[in-house]
Amino acid sequence: MLDLHAHILPRFDDGAQDAETSLLMAKLAAKDGITDLVATPHIVPGLHQSTKEEIVEAVNNLNQTLKENGFPIQILPGGEYRLEPELPRKLSAGEIVTVNETGRYILIEFPAAFIPGFTDTLLYELQLLGVTPIIAHPERNSGFVREPKRLEEMVKRGMLSQVTAGSLTGMFGREAQKAALLFLEKGWCHIIASDAHSANGRIPMLSCAAQMVEDYMGRDAALLLVLENPRRIIEAREIVSIEPLRTSLKDKFLHRILRRKHTS
């Protein structure tokens, strides 16, 4: 599996606070079957303002340490960029770390409580510059939860969305889980990532969510979301969308989940 969203670089944001935590996170990821992990430190004006050079250097240093310790995992450069009006200018100026530095995809984080009024125009400007925005964890954004059609509209215009593994498994509460399942069954989810921040709690793990998707949508859909599409993104290729879920399969899955809860 490939994890395209993790805060593993030490002392960059609210993720790993030291090198030891970074190593523990890498160890957990490898144990879970993750072979490649994109480091995506928060880039928020006035709060987290790491430069491209700082991110790339930290990724290289961490990879060297992992190699010296025999860890079978590779860290790739990236960033989680807060949606803000200066993004197109920064992209044009070469200041943005796209996913794996291919210049094709960029991970975008929205404010948690709403969808800004300038969103559609800004995302379109990024597309005109040749970059495809990946919307990070829309199921945890109140605007998308209230108006899921907004995500559908963006997907139709070529944006991608990344659902968090922990949202599917219930870590972020019932509302986020419900929205994550809706986006999944509608075919509006293109990749699943961990959004890991530590070596305990929000850890780099995809296997539980992948199994849930397999139960819900089938094995092909699970592999597409945690392996094939992430690989296509880091290689700057077109992704493949999953087919919307048939109602009969949805009812079967929900019945299975309710039965598990009743017997546990």
PDB file of C-alpha atoms in Angstrom:
ATOM      1  CA  MET A   1       0.000   0.000   0.000  1.00  0.00           C
ATOM      2  CA  LEU A   2       0.990   3.629  -0.510  1.00  0.00           C
ATOM      3  CA  ASP A   3       0.098   6.395   1.939  1.00  0.00           C
ATOM      4  CA  LEU A   4      -0.149   9.843   0.329  1.00  0.00           C
ATOM      5  CA  HIS A   5      -0.874  11.900   3.451  1.00  0.00           C
ATOM      6  CA  ALA A   6       1.201  11.699   6.645  1.00  0.00           C
ATOM      7  CA  HIS A   7       2.825  14.189   9.012  1.00  0.00           C
ATOM      8  CA  ILE A   8       5.984  12.207   9.582  1.00  0.00           C
ATOM      9  CA  LEU A   9       8.704  14.852   9.270  1.00  0.00           C
ATOM     10  CA  PRO A  10      10.005  15.778  12.739  1.00  0.00           C
ATOM     11  CA  ARG A  11       9.315  19.231  14.182  1.00  0.00           C
ATOM     12  CA  PHE A  12       7.549  20.596  11.093  1.00  0.00           C
ATOM     13  CA  ASP A  13       3.985  20.923  12.400  1.00  0.00           C
ATOM     14  CA  ASP A  14       1.621  19.155  14.800  1.00  0.00           C
ATOM     15  CA  GLY A  15       2.849  15.769  13.553  1.00  0.00           C
ATOM     16  CA  ALA A  16       6.019  13.967  14.642  1.00  0.00           C
ATOM     17  CA  GLN A  17       7.724  16.072  17.290  1.00  0.00           C
ATOM     18  CA  ASP A  18      11.130  14.385  17.122  1.00  0.00           C
ATOM     19  CA  ALA A  19      13.209  12.008  15.003  1.00  0.00           C
ATOM     20  CA  GLU A  20      12.396   9.057  17.260  1.00  0.00           C
ATOM     21  CA  THR A  21       8.679   9.504  16.606  1.00  0.00           C
ATOM     22  CA  SER A  22       9.331   9.689  12.859  1.00  0.00           C
ATOM     23  CA  LEU A  23      11.158   6.358  13.006  1.00  0.00           C
ATOM     24  CA  LEU A  24       8.392   4.758  15.071  1.00  0.00           C
ATOM     25  CA  MET A  25       5.800   5.982  12.574  1.00  0.00           C
ATOM     26  CA  ALA A  26       7.819   4.557   9.688  1.00  0.00           C
ATOM     27  CA  LYS A  27       8.122   1.247  11.525  1.00  0.00           C
ATOM     28  CA  LEU A  28       4.355   1.094  12.087  1.00  0.00           C
ATOM     29  CA  ALA A  29       3.673   1.961   8.460  1.00  0.00           C
ATOM     30  CA  ALA A  30       5.997  -0.758   7.194  1.00  0.00           C
ATOM     31  CA  LYS A  31       4.413  -3.269   9.578  1.00  0.00           C
ATOM     32  CA  ASP A  32       0.995  -2.392   8.156  1.00  0.00           C
ATOM     33  CA  GLY A  33       2.199  -3.108   4.611  1.00  0.00           C
ATOM     34  CA  ILE A  34       2.895   0.471   3.486  1.00  0.00           C
ATOM     35  CA  THR A  35       5.913   0.668   1.172  1.00  0.00           C
ATOM     36  CA  ASP A  36       5.816   4.359   0.218  1.00  0.00           C
ATOM     37  CA  LEU A  37       4.686   7.281   2.329  1.00  0.00           C
ATOM     38  CA  VAL A  38       4.351  10.904   1.221  1.00  0.00           C
ATOM     39  CA  ALA A  39       5.433  13.403   3.873  1.00  0.00           C
ATOM     40  CA  THR A  40       2.822  16.177   3.870  1.00  0.00           C
ATOM     41  CA  PRO A  41       3.589  18.807   6.515  1.00  0.00           C
ATOM     42  CA  HIS A  42       0.942  21.481   7.002  1.00  0.00           C
ATOM     43  CA  ILE A  43       1.624  24.674   5.069  1.00  0.00           C
ATOM     44  CA  VAL A  44      -0.539  27.371   6.647  1.00  0.00           C
ATOM     45  CA  PRO A  45       0.299  31.074   6.264  1.00  0.00           C
ATOM     46  CA  GLY A  46       1.284  32.582   9.608  1.00  0.00           C
ATOM     47  CA  LEU A  47       1.434  29.193  11.348  1.00  0.00           C
ATOM     48  CA  HIS A  48       3.349  26.497   9.448  1.00  0.00           C
ATOM     49  CA  GLN A  49       5.474  27.993   6.685  1.00  0.00           C
ATOM     50  CA  SER A  50       8.112  25.415   5.774  1.00  0.00           C
ATOM     51  CA  THR A  51       9.818  26.015   2.440  1.00  0.00           C
ATOM     52  CA  LYS A  52      10.193  23.545  -0.400  1.00  0.00           C
ATOM     53  CA  GLU A  53      13.934  23.311   0.298  1.00  0.00           C
ATOM     54  CA  GLU A  54      13.348  22.508   3.971  1.00  0.00           C
ATOM     55  CA  ILE A  55      10.824  19.778   3.161  1.00  0.00           C
ATOM     56  CA  VAL A  56      12.972  18.111   0.484  1.00  0.00           C
ATOM     57  CA  GLU A  57      16.045  18.189   2.743  1.00  0.00           C
ATOM     58  CA  ALA A  58      14.115  16.674   5.656  1.00  0.00           C
ATOM     59  CA  VAL A  59      12.734  13.918   3.405  1.00  0.00           C
ATOM     60  CA  ASN A  60      16.246  13.076   2.180  1.00  0.00           C
ATOM     61  CA  ASN A  61      17.594  12.990   5.734  1.00  0.00           C
ATOM     62  CA  LEU A  62      14.769  10.756   6.950  1.00  0.00           C
ATOM     63  CA  ASN A  63      15.223   8.368   4.025  1.00  0.00           C
ATOM     64  CA  GLN A  64      18.927   8.113   4.837  1.00  0.00           C
ATOM     65  CA  THR A  65      18.151   7.300   8.472  1.00  0.00           C
ATOM     66  CA  LEU A  66      15.556   4.709   7.453  1.00  0.00           C
ATOM     67  CA  LYS A  67      18.046   3.103   5.092  1.00  0.00           C
ATOM     68  CA  GLU A  68      20.722   2.964   7.784  1.00  0.00           C
ATOM     69  CA  ASN A  69      18.243   1.267  10.118  1.00  0.00           C
ATOM     70  CA  GLY A  70      17.034  -1.214   7.508  1.00  0.00           C
ATOM     71  CA  PHE A  71      13.454   0.062   7.317  1.00  0.00           C
ATOM     72  CA  PRO A  72      11.713  -1.204   4.126  1.00  0.00           C
ATOM     73  CA  ILE A  73       9.850   2.017   3.402  1.00  0.00           C
ATOM     74  CA  GLN A  74      10.457   5.097   1.267  1.00  0.00           C
ATOM     75  CA  ILE A  75       9.446   8.658   2.139  1.00  0.00           C
ATOM     76  CA  LEU A  76       8.431  10.951  -0.713  1.00  0.00           C
ATOM     77  CA  PRO A  77       8.134  14.765  -0.649  1.00  0.00           C
ATOM     78  CA  GLY A  78       4.845  16.608  -0.497  1.00  0.00           C
ATOM     79  CA  GLY A  79       2.857  19.095   1.538  1.00  0.00           C
ATOM     80  CA  GLU A  80      -0.672  19.731   2.780  1.00  0.00           C
ATOM     81  CA  TYR A  81      -1.450  23.257   1.623  1.00  0.00           C
ATOM     82  CA  ARG A  82      -4.175  25.327   3.231  1.00  0.00           C
ATOM     83  CA  LEU A  83      -6.546  26.724   0.627  1.00  0.00           C
ATOM     84  CA  GLU A  84      -5.614  30.399   0.308  1.00  0.00           C
ATOM     85  CA  PRO A  85      -5.576  33.000  -2.489  1.00  0.00           C
ATOM     86  CA  GLU A  86      -1.787  33.012  -2.902  1.00  0.00           C
ATOM     87  CA  LEU A  87      -1.496  29.362  -3.927  1.00  0.00           C
ATOM     88  CA  PRO A  88      -1.529  29.928  -7.726  1.00  0.00           C
ATOM     89  CA  ARG A  89       1.172  32.585  -7.425  1.00  0.00           C
ATOM     90  CA  LYS A  90       3.277  30.349  -5.192  1.00  0.00           C
ATOM     91  CA  LEU A  91       2.857  27.455  -7.618  1.00  0.00           C
ATOM     92  CA  SER A  92       3.940  29.620 -10.556  1.00  0.00           C
ATOM     93  CA  ALA A  93       6.964  30.774  -8.534  1.00  0.00           C
ATOM     94  CA  GLY A  94       8.046  27.181  -7.851  1.00  0.00           C
ATOM     95  CA  GLU A  95       7.412  27.430  -4.115  1.00  0.00           C
ATOM     96  CA  ILE A  96       4.957  24.524  -3.842  1.00  0.00           C
ATOM     97  CA  VAL A  97       5.923  20.915  -3.151  1.00  0.00           C
ATOM     98  CA  THR A  98       3.619  18.868  -5.347  1.00  0.00           C
ATOM     99  CA  VAL A  99       3.107  15.181  -4.563  1.00  0.00           C
ATOM    100  CA  ASN A 100       6.465  13.469  -5.118  1.00  0.00           C
ATOM    101  CA  GLU A 101       7.647  16.676  -6.801  1.00  0.00           C
ATOM    102  CA  THR A 102       6.228  15.655 -10.185  1.00  0.00           C
ATOM    103  CA  GLY A 103       4.316  18.891 -10.744  1.00  0.00           C
ATOM    104  CA  ARG A 104       1.056  17.007 -11.365  1.00  0.00           C
ATOM    105  CA  TYR A 105      -0.872  16.801  -8.065  1.00  0.00           C
ATOM    106  CA  ILE A 106      -1.184  19.017  -4.982  1.00  0.00           C
ATOM    107  CA  LEU A 107      -2.821  18.136  -1.645  1.00  0.00           C
ATOM    108  CA  ILE A 108      -5.188  20.904  -0.515  1.00  0.00           C
ATOM    109  CA  GLU A 109      -6.686  21.305   2.968  1.00  0.00           C
ATOM    110  CA  PHE A 110      -9.866  23.355   3.451  1.00  0.00           C
ATOM    111  CA  PRO A 111     -10.775  25.222   6.643  1.00  0.00           C
ATOM    112  CA  ALA A 112     -12.567  22.729   8.879  1.00  0.00           C
ATOM    113  CA  ALA A 113     -15.831  24.612   9.256  1.00  0.00           C
ATOM    114  CA  PHE A 114     -16.690  25.885   5.759  1.00  0.00           C
ATOM    115  CA  ILE A 115     -15.889  26.069   2.048  1.00  0.00           C
ATOM    116  CA  PRO A 116     -14.445  29.529   1.203  1.00  0.00           C
ATOM    117  CA  GLY A 117     -16.228  31.616  -1.415  1.00  0.00           C
ATOM    118  CA  PHE A 118     -13.139  31.791  -3.612  1.00  0.00           C
ATOM    119  CA  THR A 119     -12.733  27.996  -3.742  1.00  0.00           C
ATOM    120  CA  ASP A 120     -13.993  27.252  -7.257  1.00  0.00           C
ATOM    121  CA  THR A 121     -12.029  30.072  -8.871  1.00  0.00           C
ATOM    122  CA  LEU A 122      -8.813  29.204  -7.038  1.00  0.00           C
ATOM    123  CA  LEU A 123      -8.982  25.487  -7.805  1.00  0.00           C
ATOM    124  CA  TYR A 124      -9.628  26.281 -11.463  1.00  0.00           C
ATOM    125  CA  GLU A 125      -6.568  28.567 -11.499  1.00  0.00           C
ATOM    126  CA  LEU A 126      -4.465  25.689 -10.178  1.00  0.00           C
ATOM    127  CA  GLN A 127      -5.827  23.435 -12.910  1.00  0.00           C
ATOM    128  CA  LEU A 128      -4.923  26.027 -15.536  1.00  0.00           C
ATOM    129  CA  LEU A 129      -1.354  25.803 -14.232  1.00  0.00           C
ATOM    130  CA  GLY A 130      -1.349  22.069 -14.968  1.00  0.00           C
ATOM    131  CA  VAL A 131      -1.885  20.797 -11.420  1.00  0.00           C
ATOM    132  CA  THR A 132      -4.740  18.613 -10.187  1.00  0.00           C
ATOM    133  CA  PRO A 133      -5.924  19.512  -6.671  1.00  0.00           C
ATOM    134  CA  ILE A 134      -6.505  16.635  -4.245  1.00  0.00           C
ATOM    135  CA  ILE A 135      -8.999  17.684  -1.572  1.00  0.00           C
ATOM    136  CA  ALA A 136      -7.790  16.343   1.780  1.00  0.00           C
ATOM    137  CA  HIS A 137     -10.356  14.663   4.056  1.00  0.00           C
ATOM    138  CA  PRO A 138     -13.573  16.361   2.780  1.00  0.00           C
ATOM    139  CA  GLU A 139     -15.550  14.139   5.152  1.00  0.00           C
ATOM    140  CA  ARG A 140     -14.107  16.182   8.038  1.00  0.00           C
ATOM    141  CA  ASN A 141     -15.113  19.529   6.540  1.00  0.00           C
ATOM    142  CA  SER A 142     -18.478  20.812   7.775  1.00  0.00           C
ATOM    143  CA  GLY A 143     -19.214  22.446   4.417  1.00  0.00           C
ATOM    144  CA  PHE A 144     -18.930  19.197   2.472  1.00  0.00           C
ATOM    145  CA  VAL A 145     -20.812  17.300   5.175  1.00  0.00           C
ATOM    146  CA  ARG A 146     -23.708  19.770   4.959  1.00  0.00           C
ATOM    147  CA  GLU A 147     -23.617  19.983   1.165  1.00  0.00           C
ATOM    148  CA  PRO A 148     -22.098  16.799  -0.267  1.00  0.00           C
ATOM    149  CA  LYS A 149     -23.117  17.915  -3.752  1.00  0.00           C
ATOM    150  CA  ARG A 150     -20.320  20.489  -3.556  1.00  0.00           C
ATOM    151  CA  LEU A 151     -17.810  17.649  -3.588  1.00  0.00           C
ATOM    152  CA  GLU A 152     -19.615  15.982  -6.481  1.00  0.00           C
ATOM    153  CA  GLU A 153     -19.399  19.218  -8.467  1.00  0.00           C
ATOM    154  CA  MET A 154     -15.668  19.526  -7.821  1.00  0.00           C
ATOM    155  CA  VAL A 155     -15.043  15.900  -8.770  1.00  0.00           C
ATOM    156  CA  LYS A 156     -16.938  16.451 -12.026  1.00  0.00           C
ATOM    157  CA  ARG A 157     -14.603  19.379 -12.735  1.00  0.00           C
ATOM    158  CA  GLY A 158     -11.544  17.172 -12.348  1.00  0.00           C
ATOM    159  CA  MET A 159     -10.611  17.510  -8.675  1.00  0.00           C
ATOM    160  CA  LEU A 160      -9.734  14.443  -6.638  1.00  0.00           C
ATOM    161  CA  SER A 161     -10.621  13.666  -3.044  1.00  0.00           C
ATOM    162  CA  GLN A 162      -8.736  11.829  -0.309  1.00  0.00           C
ATOM    163  CA  VAL A 163     -10.732  10.202   2.471  1.00  0.00           C
ATOM    164  CA  THR A 164      -8.960   9.492   5.759  1.00  0.00           C
ATOM    165  CA  ALA A 165      -8.659   5.861   6.829  1.00  0.00           C
ATOM    166  CA  GLY A 166      -9.644   6.752  10.399  1.00  0.00           C
ATOM    167  CA  SER A 167     -12.843   8.415   9.203  1.00  0.00           C
ATOM    168  CA  LEU A 168     -14.002   5.159   7.626  1.00  0.00           C
ATOM    169  CA  THR A 169     -13.228   3.163  10.769  1.00  0.00           C
ATOM    170  CA  GLY A 170     -14.957   5.642  13.086  1.00  0.00           C
ATOM    171  CA  MET A 171     -11.949   7.360  14.679  1.00  0.00           C
ATOM    172  CA  PHE A 172     -13.268  10.845  13.875  1.00  0.00           C
ATOM    173  CA  GLY A 173     -16.839  10.207  14.958  1.00  0.00           C
ATOM    174  CA  ARG A 174     -20.120   9.145  13.445  1.00  0.00           C
ATOM    175  CA  GLU A 175     -20.650  12.236  11.272  1.00  0.00           C
ATOM    176  CA  ALA A 176     -17.264  11.920   9.547  1.00  0.00           C
ATOM    177  CA  GLN A 177     -17.759   8.175   9.093  1.00  0.00           C
ATOM    178  CA  LYS A 178     -21.183   8.664   7.542  1.00  0.00           C
ATOM    179  CA  ALA A 179     -19.826  11.284   5.128  1.00  0.00           C
ATOM    180  CA  ALA A 180     -16.804   9.109   4.261  1.00  0.00           C
ATOM    181  CA  LEU A 181     -19.060   6.168   3.417  1.00  0.00           C
ATOM    182  CA  LEU A 182     -21.308   8.409   1.320  1.00  0.00           C
ATOM    183  CA  PHE A 183     -18.371   9.779  -0.686  1.00  0.00           C
ATOM    184  CA  LEU A 184     -17.081   6.247  -1.104  1.00  0.00           C
ATOM    185  CA  GLU A 185     -20.352   4.746  -2.339  1.00  0.00           C
ATOM    186  CA  LYS A 186     -20.949   7.655  -4.720  1.00  0.00           C
ATOM    187  CA  GLY A 187     -17.535   7.185  -6.325  1.00  0.00           C
ATOM    188  CA  TRP A 188     -16.298  10.605  -5.144  1.00  0.00           C
ATOM    189  CA  CYS A 189     -13.356   9.148  -3.211  1.00  0.00           C
ATOM    190  CA  HIS A 190     -10.166   8.523  -5.199  1.00  0.00           C
ATOM    191  CA  ILE A 191      -7.599   7.582  -2.550  1.00  0.00           C
ATOM    192  CA  ILE A 192      -7.526   6.624   1.112  1.00  0.00           C
ATOM    193  CA  ALA A 193      -4.648   7.922   3.248  1.00  0.00           C
ATOM    194  CA  SER A 194      -3.812   7.830   6.937  1.00  0.00           C
ATOM    195  CA  ASP A 195      -3.251  11.534   7.726  1.00  0.00           C
ATOM    196  CA  ALA A 196      -1.027  10.125  10.473  1.00  0.00           C
ATOM    197  CA  HIS A 197       0.324  12.525  13.102  1.00  0.00           C
ATOM    198  CA  SER A 198       2.013  10.290  15.669  1.00  0.00           C
ATOM    199  CA  ALA A 199       3.150   6.822  16.694  1.00  0.00           C
ATOM    200  CA  ASN A 200       0.064   6.338  18.853  1.00  0.00           C
ATOM    201  CA  GLY A 201      -3.507   7.317  18.161  1.00  0.00           C
ATOM    202  CA  ARG A 202      -3.355   8.731  14.636  1.00  0.00           C
ATOM    203  CA  ILE A 203      -0.814   6.276  13.276  1.00  0.00           C
ATOM    204  CA  PRO A 204       0.095   5.481   9.638  1.00  0.00           C
ATOM    205  CA  MET A 205      -2.265   2.552   9.073  1.00  0.00           C
ATOM    206  CA  LEU A 206      -4.369   1.715   6.020  1.00  0.00           C
ATOM    207  CA  SER A 207      -5.112  -2.007   6.357  1.00  0.00           C
ATOM    208  CA  CYS A 208      -8.252  -1.710   8.514  1.00  0.00           C
ATOM    209  CA  ALA A 209      -9.830   0.852   6.200  1.00  0.00           C
ATOM    210  CA  ALA A 210      -8.795  -1.177   3.158  1.00  0.00           C
ATOM    211  CA  GLN A 211     -10.521  -4.244   4.594  1.00  0.00           C
ATOM    212  CA  MET A 212     -13.628  -2.177   5.256  1.00  0.00           C
ATOM    213  CA  VAL A 213     -13.672  -0.933   1.656  1.00  0.00           C
ATOM    214  CA  GLU A 214     -13.203  -4.503   0.433  1.00  0.00           C
ATOM    215  CA  ASP A 215     -16.230  -5.603   2.471  1.00  0.00           C
ATOM    216  CA  TYR A 216     -18.238  -2.605   1.255  1.00  0.00           C
ATOM    217  CA  MET A 217     -17.162  -2.148  -2.372  1.00  0.00           C
ATOM    218  CA  GLY A 218     -15.123  -5.230  -3.275  1.00  0.00           C
ATOM    219  CA  ARG A 219     -11.427  -6.066  -3.438  1.00  0.00           C
ATOM    220  CA  ASP A 220     -10.798  -4.213  -6.696  1.00  0.00           C
ATOM    221  CA  ALA A 221     -12.075  -0.952  -5.199  1.00  0.00           C
ATOM    222  CA  ALA A 222      -9.933  -1.406  -2.087  1.00  0.00           C
ATOM    223  CA  LEU A 223      -6.783  -1.995  -4.111  1.00  0.00           C
ATOM    224  CA  LEU A 224      -7.592   0.976  -6.314  1.00  0.00           C
ATOM    225  CA  LEU A 225      -7.849   3.338  -3.330  1.00  0.00           C
ATOM    226  CA  VAL A 226      -4.803   2.254  -1.311  1.00  0.00           C
ATOM    227  CA  LEU A 227      -2.471   0.966  -4.021  1.00  0.00           C
ATOM    228  CA  GLU A 228      -3.231   1.636  -7.684  1.00  0.00           C
ATOM    229  CA  ASN A 229      -4.423   5.252  -7.555  1.00  0.00           C
ATOM    230  CA  PRO A 230      -1.764   6.329  -5.042  1.00  0.00           C
ATOM    231  CA  ARG A 231       0.855   4.770  -7.315  1.00  0.00           C
ATOM    232  CA  ARG A 232      -0.579   6.563 -10.328  1.00  0.00           C
ATOM    233  CA  ILE A 233      -0.485   9.859  -8.449  1.00  0.00           C
ATOM    234  CA  ILE A 234       3.136   9.594  -7.321  1.00  0.00           C
ATOM    235  CA  GLU A 235       4.021   8.658 -10.911  1.00  0.00           C
ATOM    236  CA  ALA A 236       2.072  11.670 -12.277  1.00  0.00           C
ATOM    237  CA  ARG A 237      -0.408   9.493 -14.187  1.00  0.00           C
ATOM    238  CA  GLU A 238      -4.188   9.665 -14.550  1.00  0.00           C
ATOM    239  CA  ILE A 239      -6.166   7.972 -11.790  1.00  0.00           C
ATOM    240  CA  VAL A 240      -9.077   5.534 -12.147  1.00  0.00           C
ATOM    241  CA  SER A 241     -12.434   6.269 -10.487  1.00  0.00           C
ATOM    242  CA  ILE A 242     -14.343   3.588  -8.618  1.00  0.00           C
ATOM    243  CA  GLU A 243     -17.846   2.651  -9.685  1.00  0.00           C
ATOM    244  CA  PRO A 244     -20.712   3.888  -7.466  1.00  0.00           C
ATOM    245  CA  LEU A 245     -22.050   1.258  -5.091  1.00  0.00           C
ATOM    246  CA  ARG A 246     -25.238  -0.614  -5.976  1.00  0.00           C
ATOM    247  CA  THR A 247     -27.968  -0.276  -3.345  1.00  0.00           C
ATOM    248  CA  SER A 248     -28.218  -4.037  -2.894  1.00  0.00           C
ATOM    249  CA  LEU A 249     -24.554  -4.277  -1.945  1.00  0.00           C
ATOM    250  CA  LYS A 250     -24.861  -1.313   0.421  1.00  0.00           C
ATOM    251  CA  ASP A 251     -27.757  -2.954   2.280  1.00  0.00           C
ATOM    252  CA  LYS A 252     -25.805  -6.212   2.515  1.00  0.00           C
ATOM    253  CA  PHE A 253     -22.769  -4.434   3.962  1.00  0.00           C
ATOM    254  CA  LEU A 254     -24.781  -2.446   6.517  1.00  0.00           C
ATOM    255  CA  HIS A 255     -26.582  -5.620   7.608  1.00  0.00           C
ATOM    256  CA  ARG A 256     -23.196  -7.294   8.164  1.00  0.00           C
ATOM    257  CA  ILE A 257     -21.940  -4.353  10.251  1.00  0.00           C
ATOM    258  CA  LEU A 258     -25.085  -4.269  12.390  1.00  0.00           C
ATOM    259  CA  ARG A 259     -24.852  -8.027  12.941  1.00  0.00           C
ATOM    260  CA  ARG A 260     -21.233  -7.696  14.087  1.00  0.00           C
ATOM    261  CA  LYS A 261     -22.198  -4.998  16.603  1.00  0.00           C
ATOM    262  CA  HIS A 262     -25.104  -7.109  17.887  1.00  0.00           C
ATOM    263  CA  THR A 263     -22.953 -10.195  18.454  1.00  0.00           C
ATOM    264  CA  SER A 264     -19.863  -8.405  19.856  1.00  0.00           C
TER     265      SER A 264
END
